[in-house]
Coordinates of C-alpha atoms in Angstrom, one line a residue:
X861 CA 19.4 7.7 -30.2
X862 CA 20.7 4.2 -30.5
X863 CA 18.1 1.3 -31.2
X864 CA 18.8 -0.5 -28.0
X865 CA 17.9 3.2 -25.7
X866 CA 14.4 3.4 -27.7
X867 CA 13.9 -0.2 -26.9
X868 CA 14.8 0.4 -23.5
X869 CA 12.4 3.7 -23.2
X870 CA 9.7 1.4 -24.9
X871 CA 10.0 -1.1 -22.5
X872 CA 9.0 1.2 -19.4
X873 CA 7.1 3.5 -20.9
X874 CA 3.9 2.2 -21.6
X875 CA 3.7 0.8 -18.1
X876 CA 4.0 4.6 -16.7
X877 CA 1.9 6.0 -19.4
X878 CA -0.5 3.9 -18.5
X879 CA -0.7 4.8 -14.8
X880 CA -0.7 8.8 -15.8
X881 CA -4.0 7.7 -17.8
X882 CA -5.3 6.6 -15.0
X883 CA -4.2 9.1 -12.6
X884 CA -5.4 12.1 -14.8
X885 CA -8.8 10.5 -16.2
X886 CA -11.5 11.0 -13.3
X887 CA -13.7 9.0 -13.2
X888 CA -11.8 5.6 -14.5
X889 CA -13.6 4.9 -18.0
X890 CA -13.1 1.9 -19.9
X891 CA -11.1 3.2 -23.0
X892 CA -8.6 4.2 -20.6
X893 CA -8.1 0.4 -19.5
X894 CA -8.1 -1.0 -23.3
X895 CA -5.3 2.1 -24.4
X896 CA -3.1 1.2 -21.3
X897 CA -3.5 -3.1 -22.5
X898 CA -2.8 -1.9 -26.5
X899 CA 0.2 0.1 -25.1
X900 CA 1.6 -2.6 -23.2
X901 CA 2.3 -4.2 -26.5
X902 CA 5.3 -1.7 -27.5
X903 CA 6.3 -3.3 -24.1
X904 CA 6.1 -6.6 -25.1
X905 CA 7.6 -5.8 -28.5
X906 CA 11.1 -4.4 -26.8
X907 CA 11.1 -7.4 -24.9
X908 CA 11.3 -9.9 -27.4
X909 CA 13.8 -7.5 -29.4
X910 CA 15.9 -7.7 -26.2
X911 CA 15.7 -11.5 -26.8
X912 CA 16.5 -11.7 -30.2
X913 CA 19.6 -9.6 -29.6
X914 CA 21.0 -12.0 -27.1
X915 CA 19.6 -15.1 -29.2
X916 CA 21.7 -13.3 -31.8
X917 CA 24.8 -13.1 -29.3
X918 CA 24.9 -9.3 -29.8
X919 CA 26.5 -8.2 -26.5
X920 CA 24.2 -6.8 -23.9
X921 CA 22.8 -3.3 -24.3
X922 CA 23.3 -0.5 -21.9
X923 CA 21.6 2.9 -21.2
X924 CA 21.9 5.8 -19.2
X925 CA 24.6 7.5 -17.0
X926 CA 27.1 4.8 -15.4
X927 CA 25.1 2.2 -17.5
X928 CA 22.5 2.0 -14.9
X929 CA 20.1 0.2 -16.9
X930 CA 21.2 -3.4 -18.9
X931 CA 20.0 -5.9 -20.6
X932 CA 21.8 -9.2 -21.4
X933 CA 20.0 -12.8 -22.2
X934 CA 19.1 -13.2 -18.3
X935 CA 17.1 -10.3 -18.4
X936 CA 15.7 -10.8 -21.7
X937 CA 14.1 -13.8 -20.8
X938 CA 12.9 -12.0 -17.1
X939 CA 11.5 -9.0 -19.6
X940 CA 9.6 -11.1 -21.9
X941 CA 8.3 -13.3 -19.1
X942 CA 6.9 -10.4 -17.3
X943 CA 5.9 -8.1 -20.2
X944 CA 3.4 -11.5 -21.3
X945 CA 1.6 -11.9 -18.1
X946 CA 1.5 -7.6 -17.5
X947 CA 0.2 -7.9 -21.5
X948 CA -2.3 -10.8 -20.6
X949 CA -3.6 -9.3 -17.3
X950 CA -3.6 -5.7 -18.5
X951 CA -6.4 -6.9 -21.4
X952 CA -8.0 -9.4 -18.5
X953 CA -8.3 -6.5 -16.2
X954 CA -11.6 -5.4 -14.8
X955 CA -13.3 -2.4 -15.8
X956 CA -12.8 -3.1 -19.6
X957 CA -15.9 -4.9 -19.8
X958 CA -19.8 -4.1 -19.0
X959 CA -19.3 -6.3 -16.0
X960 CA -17.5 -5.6 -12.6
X961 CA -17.6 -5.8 -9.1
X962 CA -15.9 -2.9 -8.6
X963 CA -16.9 1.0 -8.9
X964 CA -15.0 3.8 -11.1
X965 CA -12.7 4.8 -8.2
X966 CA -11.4 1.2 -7.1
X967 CA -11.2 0.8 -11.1
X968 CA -9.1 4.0 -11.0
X969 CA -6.7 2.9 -7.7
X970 CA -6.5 -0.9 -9.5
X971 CA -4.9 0.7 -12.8
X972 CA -2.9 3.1 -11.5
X973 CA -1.2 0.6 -8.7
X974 CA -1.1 -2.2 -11.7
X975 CA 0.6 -0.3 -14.0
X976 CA 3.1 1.1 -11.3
X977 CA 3.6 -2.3 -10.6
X978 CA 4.6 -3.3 -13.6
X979 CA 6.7 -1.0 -13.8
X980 CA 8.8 -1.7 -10.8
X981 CA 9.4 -5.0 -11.6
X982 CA 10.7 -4.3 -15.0
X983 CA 13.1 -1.6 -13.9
X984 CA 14.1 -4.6 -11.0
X985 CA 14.8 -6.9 -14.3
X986 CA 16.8 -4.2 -16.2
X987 CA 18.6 -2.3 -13.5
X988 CA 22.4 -2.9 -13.6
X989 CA 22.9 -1.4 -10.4
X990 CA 22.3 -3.7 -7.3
X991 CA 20.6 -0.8 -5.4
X992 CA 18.4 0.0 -8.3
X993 CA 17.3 -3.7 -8.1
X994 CA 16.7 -3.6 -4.7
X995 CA 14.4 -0.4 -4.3
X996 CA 12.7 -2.0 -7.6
X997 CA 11.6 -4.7 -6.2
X998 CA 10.7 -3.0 -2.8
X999 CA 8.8 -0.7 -4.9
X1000 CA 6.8 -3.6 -6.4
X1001 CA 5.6 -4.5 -2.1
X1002 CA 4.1 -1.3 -1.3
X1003 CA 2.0 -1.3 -5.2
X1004 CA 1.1 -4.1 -5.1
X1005 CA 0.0 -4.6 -1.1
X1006 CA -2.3 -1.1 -2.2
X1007 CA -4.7 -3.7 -4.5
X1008 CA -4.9 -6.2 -2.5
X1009 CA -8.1 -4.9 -0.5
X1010 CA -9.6 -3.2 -3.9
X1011 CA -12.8 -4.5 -2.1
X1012 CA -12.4 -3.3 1.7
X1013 CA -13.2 -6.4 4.0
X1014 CA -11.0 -7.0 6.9
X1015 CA -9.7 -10.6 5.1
X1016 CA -8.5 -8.0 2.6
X1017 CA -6.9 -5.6 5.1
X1018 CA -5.3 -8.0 7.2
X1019 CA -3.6 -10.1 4.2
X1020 CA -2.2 -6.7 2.6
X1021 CA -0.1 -5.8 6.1
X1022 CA 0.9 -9.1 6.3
X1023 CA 2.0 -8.9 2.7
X1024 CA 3.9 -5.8 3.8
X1025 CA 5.3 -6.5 6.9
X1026 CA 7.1 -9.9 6.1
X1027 CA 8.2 -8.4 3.2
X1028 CA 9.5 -5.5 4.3
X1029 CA 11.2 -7.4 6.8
X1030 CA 12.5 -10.0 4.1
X1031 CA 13.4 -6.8 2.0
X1032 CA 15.5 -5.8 4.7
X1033 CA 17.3 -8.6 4.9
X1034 CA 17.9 -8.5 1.4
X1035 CA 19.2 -4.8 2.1
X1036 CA 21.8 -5.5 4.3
X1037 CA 23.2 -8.2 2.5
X1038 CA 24.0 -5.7 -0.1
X1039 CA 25.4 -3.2 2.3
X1040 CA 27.4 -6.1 3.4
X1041 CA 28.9 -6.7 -0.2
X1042 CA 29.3 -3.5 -1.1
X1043 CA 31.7 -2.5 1.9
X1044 CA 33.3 -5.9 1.7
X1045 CA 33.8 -4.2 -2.0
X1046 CA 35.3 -1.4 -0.8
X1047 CA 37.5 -2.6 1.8
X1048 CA 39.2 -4.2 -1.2
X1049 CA 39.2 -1.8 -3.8
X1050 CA 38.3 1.3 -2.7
X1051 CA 35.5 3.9 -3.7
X1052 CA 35.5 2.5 -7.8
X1053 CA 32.7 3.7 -10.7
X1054 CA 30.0 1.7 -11.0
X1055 CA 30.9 -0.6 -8.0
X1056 CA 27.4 -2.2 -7.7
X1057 CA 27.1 -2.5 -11.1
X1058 CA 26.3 -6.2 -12.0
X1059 CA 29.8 -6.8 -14.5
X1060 CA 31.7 -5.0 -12.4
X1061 CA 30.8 -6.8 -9.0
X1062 CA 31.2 -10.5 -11.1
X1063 CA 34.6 -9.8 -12.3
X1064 CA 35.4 -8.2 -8.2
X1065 CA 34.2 -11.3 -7.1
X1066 CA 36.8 -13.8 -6.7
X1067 CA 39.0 -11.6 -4.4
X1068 CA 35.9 -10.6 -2.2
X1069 CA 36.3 -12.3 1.4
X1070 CA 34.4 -15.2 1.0
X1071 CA 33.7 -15.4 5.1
X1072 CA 31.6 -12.0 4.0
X1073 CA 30.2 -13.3 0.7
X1074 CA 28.6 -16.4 2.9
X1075 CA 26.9 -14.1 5.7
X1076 CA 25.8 -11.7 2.7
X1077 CA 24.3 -14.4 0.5
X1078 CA 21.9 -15.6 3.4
X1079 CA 20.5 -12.2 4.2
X1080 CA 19.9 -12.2 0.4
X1081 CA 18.4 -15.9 0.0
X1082 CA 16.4 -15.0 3.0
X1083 CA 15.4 -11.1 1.8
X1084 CA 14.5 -12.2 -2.1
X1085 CA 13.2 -15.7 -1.0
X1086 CA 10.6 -13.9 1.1
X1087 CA 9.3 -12.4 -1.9
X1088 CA 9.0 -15.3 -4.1
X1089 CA 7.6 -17.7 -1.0
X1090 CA 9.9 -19.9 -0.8
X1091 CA 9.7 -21.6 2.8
X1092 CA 9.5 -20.8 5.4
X1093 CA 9.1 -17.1 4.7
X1094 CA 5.9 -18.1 2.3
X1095 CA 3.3 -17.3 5.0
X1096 CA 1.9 -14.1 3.3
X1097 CA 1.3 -15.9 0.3
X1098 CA -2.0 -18.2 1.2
X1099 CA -3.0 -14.6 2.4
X1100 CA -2.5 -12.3 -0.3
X1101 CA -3.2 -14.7 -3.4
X1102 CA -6.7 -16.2 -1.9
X1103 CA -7.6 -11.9 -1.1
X1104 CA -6.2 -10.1 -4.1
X1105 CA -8.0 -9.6 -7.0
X1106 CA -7.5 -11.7 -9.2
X1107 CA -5.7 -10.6 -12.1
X1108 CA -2.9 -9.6 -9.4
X1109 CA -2.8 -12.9 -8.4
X1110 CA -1.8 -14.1 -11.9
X1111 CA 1.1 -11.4 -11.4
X1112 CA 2.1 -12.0 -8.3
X1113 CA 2.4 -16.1 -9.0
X1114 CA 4.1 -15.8 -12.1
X1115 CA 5.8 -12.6 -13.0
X1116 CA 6.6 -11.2 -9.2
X1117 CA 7.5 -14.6 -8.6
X1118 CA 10.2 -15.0 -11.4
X1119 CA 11.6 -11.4 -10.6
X1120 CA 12.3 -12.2 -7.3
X1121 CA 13.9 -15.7 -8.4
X1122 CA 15.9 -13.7 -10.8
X1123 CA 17.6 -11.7 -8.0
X1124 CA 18.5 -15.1 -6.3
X1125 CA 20.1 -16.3 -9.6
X1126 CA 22.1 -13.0 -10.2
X1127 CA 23.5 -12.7 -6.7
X1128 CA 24.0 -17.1 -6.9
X1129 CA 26.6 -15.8 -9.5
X1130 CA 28.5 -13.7 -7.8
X1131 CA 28.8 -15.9 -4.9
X1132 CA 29.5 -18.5 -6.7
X1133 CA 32.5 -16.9 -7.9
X1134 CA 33.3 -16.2 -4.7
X1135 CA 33.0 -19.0 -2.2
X1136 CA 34.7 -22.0 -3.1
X1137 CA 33.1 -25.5 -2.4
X1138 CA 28.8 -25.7 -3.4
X1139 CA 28.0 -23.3 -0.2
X1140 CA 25.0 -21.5 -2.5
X1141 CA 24.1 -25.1 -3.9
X1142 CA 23.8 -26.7 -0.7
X1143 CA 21.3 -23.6 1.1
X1144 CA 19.0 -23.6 -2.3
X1145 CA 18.9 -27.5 -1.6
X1146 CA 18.0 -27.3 1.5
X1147 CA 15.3 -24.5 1.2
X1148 CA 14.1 -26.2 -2.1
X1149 CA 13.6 -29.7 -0.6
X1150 CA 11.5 -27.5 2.7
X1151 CA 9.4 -25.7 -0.3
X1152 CA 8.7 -28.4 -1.9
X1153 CA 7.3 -30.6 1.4
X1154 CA 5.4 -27.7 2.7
X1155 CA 3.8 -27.3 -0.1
X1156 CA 2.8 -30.4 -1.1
X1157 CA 1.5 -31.7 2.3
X1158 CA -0.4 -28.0 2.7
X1159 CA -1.9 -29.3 -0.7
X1160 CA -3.7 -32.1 1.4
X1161 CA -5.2 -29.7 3.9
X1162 CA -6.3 -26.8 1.5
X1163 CA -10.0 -25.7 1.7
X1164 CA -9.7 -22.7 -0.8
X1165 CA -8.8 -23.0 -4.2
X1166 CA -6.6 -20.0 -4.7
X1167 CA -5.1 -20.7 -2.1
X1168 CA -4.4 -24.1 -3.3
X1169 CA -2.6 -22.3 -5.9
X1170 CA -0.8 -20.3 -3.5
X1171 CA 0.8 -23.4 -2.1
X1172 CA 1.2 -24.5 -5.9
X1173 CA 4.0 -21.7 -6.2
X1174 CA 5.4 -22.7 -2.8
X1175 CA 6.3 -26.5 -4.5
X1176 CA 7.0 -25.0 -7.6
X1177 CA 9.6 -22.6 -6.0
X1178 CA 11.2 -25.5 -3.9
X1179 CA 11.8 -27.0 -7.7
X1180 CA 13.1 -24.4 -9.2
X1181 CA 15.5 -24.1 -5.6
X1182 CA 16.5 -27.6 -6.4
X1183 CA 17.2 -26.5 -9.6
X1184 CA 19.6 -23.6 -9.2
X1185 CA 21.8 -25.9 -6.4
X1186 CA 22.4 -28.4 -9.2
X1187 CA 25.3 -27.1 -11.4
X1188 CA 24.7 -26.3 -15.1
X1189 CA 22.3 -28.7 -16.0
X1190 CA 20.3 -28.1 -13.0
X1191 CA 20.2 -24.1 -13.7
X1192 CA 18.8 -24.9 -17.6
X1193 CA 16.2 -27.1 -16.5
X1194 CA 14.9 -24.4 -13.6
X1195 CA 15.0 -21.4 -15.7
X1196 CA 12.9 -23.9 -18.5
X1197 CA 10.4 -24.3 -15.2
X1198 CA 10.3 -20.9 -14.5
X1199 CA 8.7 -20.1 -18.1
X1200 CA 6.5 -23.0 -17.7
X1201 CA 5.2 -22.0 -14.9
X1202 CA 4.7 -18.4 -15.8
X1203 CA 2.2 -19.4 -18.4
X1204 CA 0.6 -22.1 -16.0
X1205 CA 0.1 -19.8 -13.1
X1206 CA -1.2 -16.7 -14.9
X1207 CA -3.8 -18.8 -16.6
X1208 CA -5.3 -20.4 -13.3
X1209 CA -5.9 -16.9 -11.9
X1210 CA -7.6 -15.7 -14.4
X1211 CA -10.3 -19.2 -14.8
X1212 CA -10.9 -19.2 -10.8
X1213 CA -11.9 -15.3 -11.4
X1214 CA -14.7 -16.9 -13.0
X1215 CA -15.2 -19.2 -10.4
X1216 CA -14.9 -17.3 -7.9
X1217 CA -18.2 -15.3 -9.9
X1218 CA -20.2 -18.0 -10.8
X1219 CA -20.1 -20.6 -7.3
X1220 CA -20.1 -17.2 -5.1
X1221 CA -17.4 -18.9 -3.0
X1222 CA -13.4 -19.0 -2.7
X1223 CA -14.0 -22.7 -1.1
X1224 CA -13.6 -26.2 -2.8
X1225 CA -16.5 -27.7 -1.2
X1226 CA -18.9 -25.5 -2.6
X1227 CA -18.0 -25.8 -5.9
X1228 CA -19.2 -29.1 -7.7
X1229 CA -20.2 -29.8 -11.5
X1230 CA -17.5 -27.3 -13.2
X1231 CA -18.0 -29.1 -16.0
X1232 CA -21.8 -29.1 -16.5
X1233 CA -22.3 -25.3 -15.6
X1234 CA -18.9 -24.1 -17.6
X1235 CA -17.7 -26.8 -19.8
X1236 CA -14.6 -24.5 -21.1
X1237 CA -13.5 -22.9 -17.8
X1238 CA -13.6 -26.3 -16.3
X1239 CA -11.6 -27.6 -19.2
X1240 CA -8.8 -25.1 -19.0
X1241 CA -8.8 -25.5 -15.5
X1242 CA -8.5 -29.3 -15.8
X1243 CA -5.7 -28.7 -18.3
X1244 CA -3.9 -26.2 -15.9
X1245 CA -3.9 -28.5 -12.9
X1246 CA -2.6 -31.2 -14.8
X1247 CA 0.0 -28.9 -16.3
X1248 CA 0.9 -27.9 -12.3
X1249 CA 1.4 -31.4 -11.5
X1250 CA 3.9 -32.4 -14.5
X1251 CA 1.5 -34.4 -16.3
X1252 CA 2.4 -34.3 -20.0
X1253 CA 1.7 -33.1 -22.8
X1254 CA 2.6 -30.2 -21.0
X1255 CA 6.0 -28.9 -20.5
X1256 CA 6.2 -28.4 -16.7
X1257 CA 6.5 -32.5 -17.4
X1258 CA 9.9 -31.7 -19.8
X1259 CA 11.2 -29.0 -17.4
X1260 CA 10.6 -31.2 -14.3
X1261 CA 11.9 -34.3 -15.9
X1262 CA 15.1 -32.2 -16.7
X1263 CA 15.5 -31.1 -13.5
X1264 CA 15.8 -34.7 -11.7
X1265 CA 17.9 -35.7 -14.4
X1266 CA 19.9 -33.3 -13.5
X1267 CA 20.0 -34.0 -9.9
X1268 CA 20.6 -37.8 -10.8
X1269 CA 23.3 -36.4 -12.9
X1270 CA 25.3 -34.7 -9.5
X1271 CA 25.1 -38.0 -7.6
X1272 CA 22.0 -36.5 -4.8
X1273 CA 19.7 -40.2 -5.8
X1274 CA 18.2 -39.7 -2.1
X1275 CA 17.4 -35.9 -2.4
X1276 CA 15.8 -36.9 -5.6
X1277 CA 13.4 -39.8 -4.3
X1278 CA 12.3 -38.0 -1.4
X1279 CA 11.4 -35.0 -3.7
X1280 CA 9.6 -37.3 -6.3
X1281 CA 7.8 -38.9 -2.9
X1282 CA 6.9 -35.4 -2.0
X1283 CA 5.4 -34.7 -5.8
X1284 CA 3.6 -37.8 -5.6
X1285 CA 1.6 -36.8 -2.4
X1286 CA 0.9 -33.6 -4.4
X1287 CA -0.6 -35.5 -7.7
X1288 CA -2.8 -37.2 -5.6
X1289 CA -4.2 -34.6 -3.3
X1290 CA -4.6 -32.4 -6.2
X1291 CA -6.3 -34.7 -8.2
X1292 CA -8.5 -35.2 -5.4
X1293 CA -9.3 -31.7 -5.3
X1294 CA -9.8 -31.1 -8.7
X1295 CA -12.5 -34.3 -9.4
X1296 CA -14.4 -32.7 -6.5
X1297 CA -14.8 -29.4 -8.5
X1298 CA -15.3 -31.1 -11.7
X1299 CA -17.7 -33.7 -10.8
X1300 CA -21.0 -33.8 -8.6
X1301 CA -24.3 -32.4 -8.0
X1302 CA -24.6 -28.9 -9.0
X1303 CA -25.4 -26.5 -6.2
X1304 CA -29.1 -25.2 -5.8
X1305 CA -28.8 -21.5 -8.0
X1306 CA -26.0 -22.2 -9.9
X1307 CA -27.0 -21.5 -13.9
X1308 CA -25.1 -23.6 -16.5
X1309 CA -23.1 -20.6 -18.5
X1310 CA -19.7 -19.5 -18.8
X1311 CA -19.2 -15.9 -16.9
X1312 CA -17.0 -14.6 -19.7
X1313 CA -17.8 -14.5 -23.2
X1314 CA -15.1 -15.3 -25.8
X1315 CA -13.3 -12.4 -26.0
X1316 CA -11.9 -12.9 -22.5
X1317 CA -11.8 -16.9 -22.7
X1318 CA -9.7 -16.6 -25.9
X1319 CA -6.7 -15.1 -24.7
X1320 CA -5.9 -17.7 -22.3
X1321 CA -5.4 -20.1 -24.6
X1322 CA -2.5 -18.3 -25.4
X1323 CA -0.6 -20.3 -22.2
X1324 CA -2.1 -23.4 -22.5
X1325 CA -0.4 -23.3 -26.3
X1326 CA 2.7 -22.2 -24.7
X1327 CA 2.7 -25.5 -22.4
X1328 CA 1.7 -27.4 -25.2
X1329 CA 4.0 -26.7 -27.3
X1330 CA 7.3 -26.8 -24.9
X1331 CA 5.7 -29.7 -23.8
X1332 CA 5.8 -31.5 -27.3
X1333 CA 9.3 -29.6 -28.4
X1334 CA 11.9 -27.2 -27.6
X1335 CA 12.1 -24.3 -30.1
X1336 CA 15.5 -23.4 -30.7
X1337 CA 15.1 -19.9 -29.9
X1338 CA 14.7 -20.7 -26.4
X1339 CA 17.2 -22.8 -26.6
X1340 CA 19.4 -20.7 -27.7
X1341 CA 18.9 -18.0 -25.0
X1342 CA 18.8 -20.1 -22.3
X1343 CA 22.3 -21.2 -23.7
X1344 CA 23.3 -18.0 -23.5
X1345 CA 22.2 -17.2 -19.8
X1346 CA 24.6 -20.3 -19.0
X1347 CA 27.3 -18.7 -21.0
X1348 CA 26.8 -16.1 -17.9
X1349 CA 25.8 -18.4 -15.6
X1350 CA 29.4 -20.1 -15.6
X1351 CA 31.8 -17.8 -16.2

């Protein structure tokens, strides 16, 4: 067996393993939780082998009958990105520790439905085959919608079917712009091997009707931009992120999120090979610049601080939008955002967890003095707010400042100003919110003393050194892959 099919097999693996674990031990016990997070390593290890191969511009790996699985530097990055935050919130889940809200069989549905979860979006990263990706990510809807209500309230029921309805409906969408590209496909060439294979379908591309190709690509902006919230089809997001546990919430924001943007960016490809004139550019400009005022101004009106976060991954899709519409340049500094941001947002769900514990409320008026009653939560949080809102040292400020460079760069000075107008009414409203959590009276009943000990706070300086440090440089191994995601991105 070829290196690159044992990495491949150790990349999904653990992720399965860990749900049989789950699934056969009854009741959940710890040590079945701190095996599936010491697994997930071998994940994490395959991943960054993946990267070092396309860092190393070894040509993409393949496995399986009609090369249905494939990794080249695009994926890389996408597999490390989401093997971290599984890694992070698989050792940050509950039930490893003596404390937990929850009993042995929501522990058990919680691993099993995390793990599966995982999984899916994983094989949506790695699949080479356009219908592959699509179930995969449709896969990654119904697990995850199943932890939402891990506690059974009716807040909880009612934001997992909204979860699942608008996505299945965005989903669909997605669906039949596939079917539409894939008979267009065959119109032209006929019944070929491996039509929806990625390479395949790229080097198709340019003879594909590009009257089709349009209609396709806004089912598919529409379908996949339902998943990652961009707006308008971001209204299950408030719902889910401020109802979910919250170690799925720092999946959901960061990892789930990037999948789904990685769709957008592979199908961007094709149509862009397809469709003469900026067609792709122009929608992702549109729907970035609506993302990105939506979010901000909802940032004003929030009461709920995870779901102020929810509307921080609404802006922060609209940026990363306005990134992929503006050429080369544009596409380097949004994929740079899209790790940043992955390390900011898994971090903040895990601190408001123990927020969420200590003030006994989800709301921002109830919680005051963060940093007399938990002087290192409060701290991190301080740091991942200002992270969120491209303060430096941090490097959503690098990845940010790129990306209007970039827009400067492509002559749209307007679309730039009214987006730095729209950031600017975000930096002050979340300041706002955040000196109101940080500062003031403490409430009657509230102990000072972190809720986690530091075996659970230590790990999460793991992202705040990853912002740091692409904050204060840009190691040339990221670099170099992201130069070699353009090398696909332009062909």
């Amino acid at each position: 067996m070829a290196f690159s099919d044992i990495n491949f097999l150790l990349l999904l693996l653990p992720s399965l393993l860990g749900a049989l674990f789950a699934i056969l031990v009854r009741p959940f016990r710890a040590w079945v939780g701190w095996l599936n997070a010491f697994v997930s390593l071998l994940g994490f290890a395959a991943a960054l082998s993946f990267g070092a191969r396309a860092v190393s511009g070894i040509e993409a790996s393949v496995f399986g009958p009609g090369e249905f699985l494939r990794a080249d530097g695009l994926s890389a990055l996408l597999m490390v990105l989401v093997t971290a935050v599984a890694t992070l919130t698989l050792f940050l889940s509950p039930g490893l520790g003596p404390e937990t809200r929850y009993d042995p069989s929501q522990l058990r549905r919680y691993h099993i439905f995390i793990n599966l979860f995982i999984a899916a979006m994983l094989l949506a990263v790695v699949a080479n085959n356009v219908g592959l990706m699509w179930v995969a990510i449709e896969a990654t809807t119904v697990f995850s919608a199943l932890i939402i209500p891990l506690r059974l309230t009716k807040e909880s029921v009612e934001a997992s079917w909204k979860y699942i309805l608008i996505g299945s409906v965005g989903i669909a969408l997605a669906f039949a712009g596939t079917v539409l590209s894939y008979f267009d496909f065959v119109a032209l060439s006929g019944r070929v091997e491996n039509a929806l294979n990625w390479p395949v379908l790229r080097a198709t591309a340019p003879l594909l009707h590009s009257e089709v190709m349009r209609i396709s690509f806004v089912f598919i902006l529409v379908g996949y931009g339902t998943k990652a919230g961009i707006a308008p089809m971001h209204t299950w997001k408030p719902d889910a992120y401020g109802e979910s546990p919250s170690s799925l919430g720092a999946l959901m924001s960061s990892a789930l999120f990037a999948v789904a943007m990685y769709a957008i960016l592979r199908w961007k490809i094709v149509v862009d090979a397809c469709v003469k004139g900026h067609f792709a550019d122009n929608l992702l400009l549109a729907l970035g610049m609506l993302s990105i005022l939506i979010g901000s101004f909802s940032v004003v009106l929030v009461r709920n601080y995870k779901r102020m976060l929810a509307y921080s991954s609404v802006e922060h899709a609209g940026l990363i939008c306005l990134g992929l519409g503006l050429g080369p340049l544009g596409v380097f500094a949004a994929l740079l955002h899209l790790i940043n941001h992955t390390a900011a947002k898994s971090m903040m769900f895990f601190l408001v967890r123990g927020i969420e514990l200590k003030y006994g409320s989800p709301l921002i008026k109830d919680v005051r003095g963060m940093l007399r009653v938990m002087p290192w939560t409060g701290g991190l949080f301080a740091a991942g707010i200002l992270a969120l809102i491209g303060l430096p040292p941090f490097g959503l400020f690098v990845s940010e400042f790129a990306l209007f460079r970039a827009g400067f760069a492509m002559n749209h000075p307007w679309l730039m100003g009214v987006a730095l107008a729209l950031l600017a009414v975000a930096f002050v409203s979340f300041i706002s919110q955040l000196n109101r959590m940080l500062y003031g009276s403490v409430p009657e009943g509230v102990n000072s003393a972190e809720v986690d000990g530091w075996g659970r706070m230590m790990p999460l300086f793991v992202p705040l050194s990853v912002l740091v440090v692409l904050g204060l440089t840009l190691p040339t191994s990221i670099v170099a892959l992201l130069n070699r995601i353009m090398e696909i991105v332009s062909k």
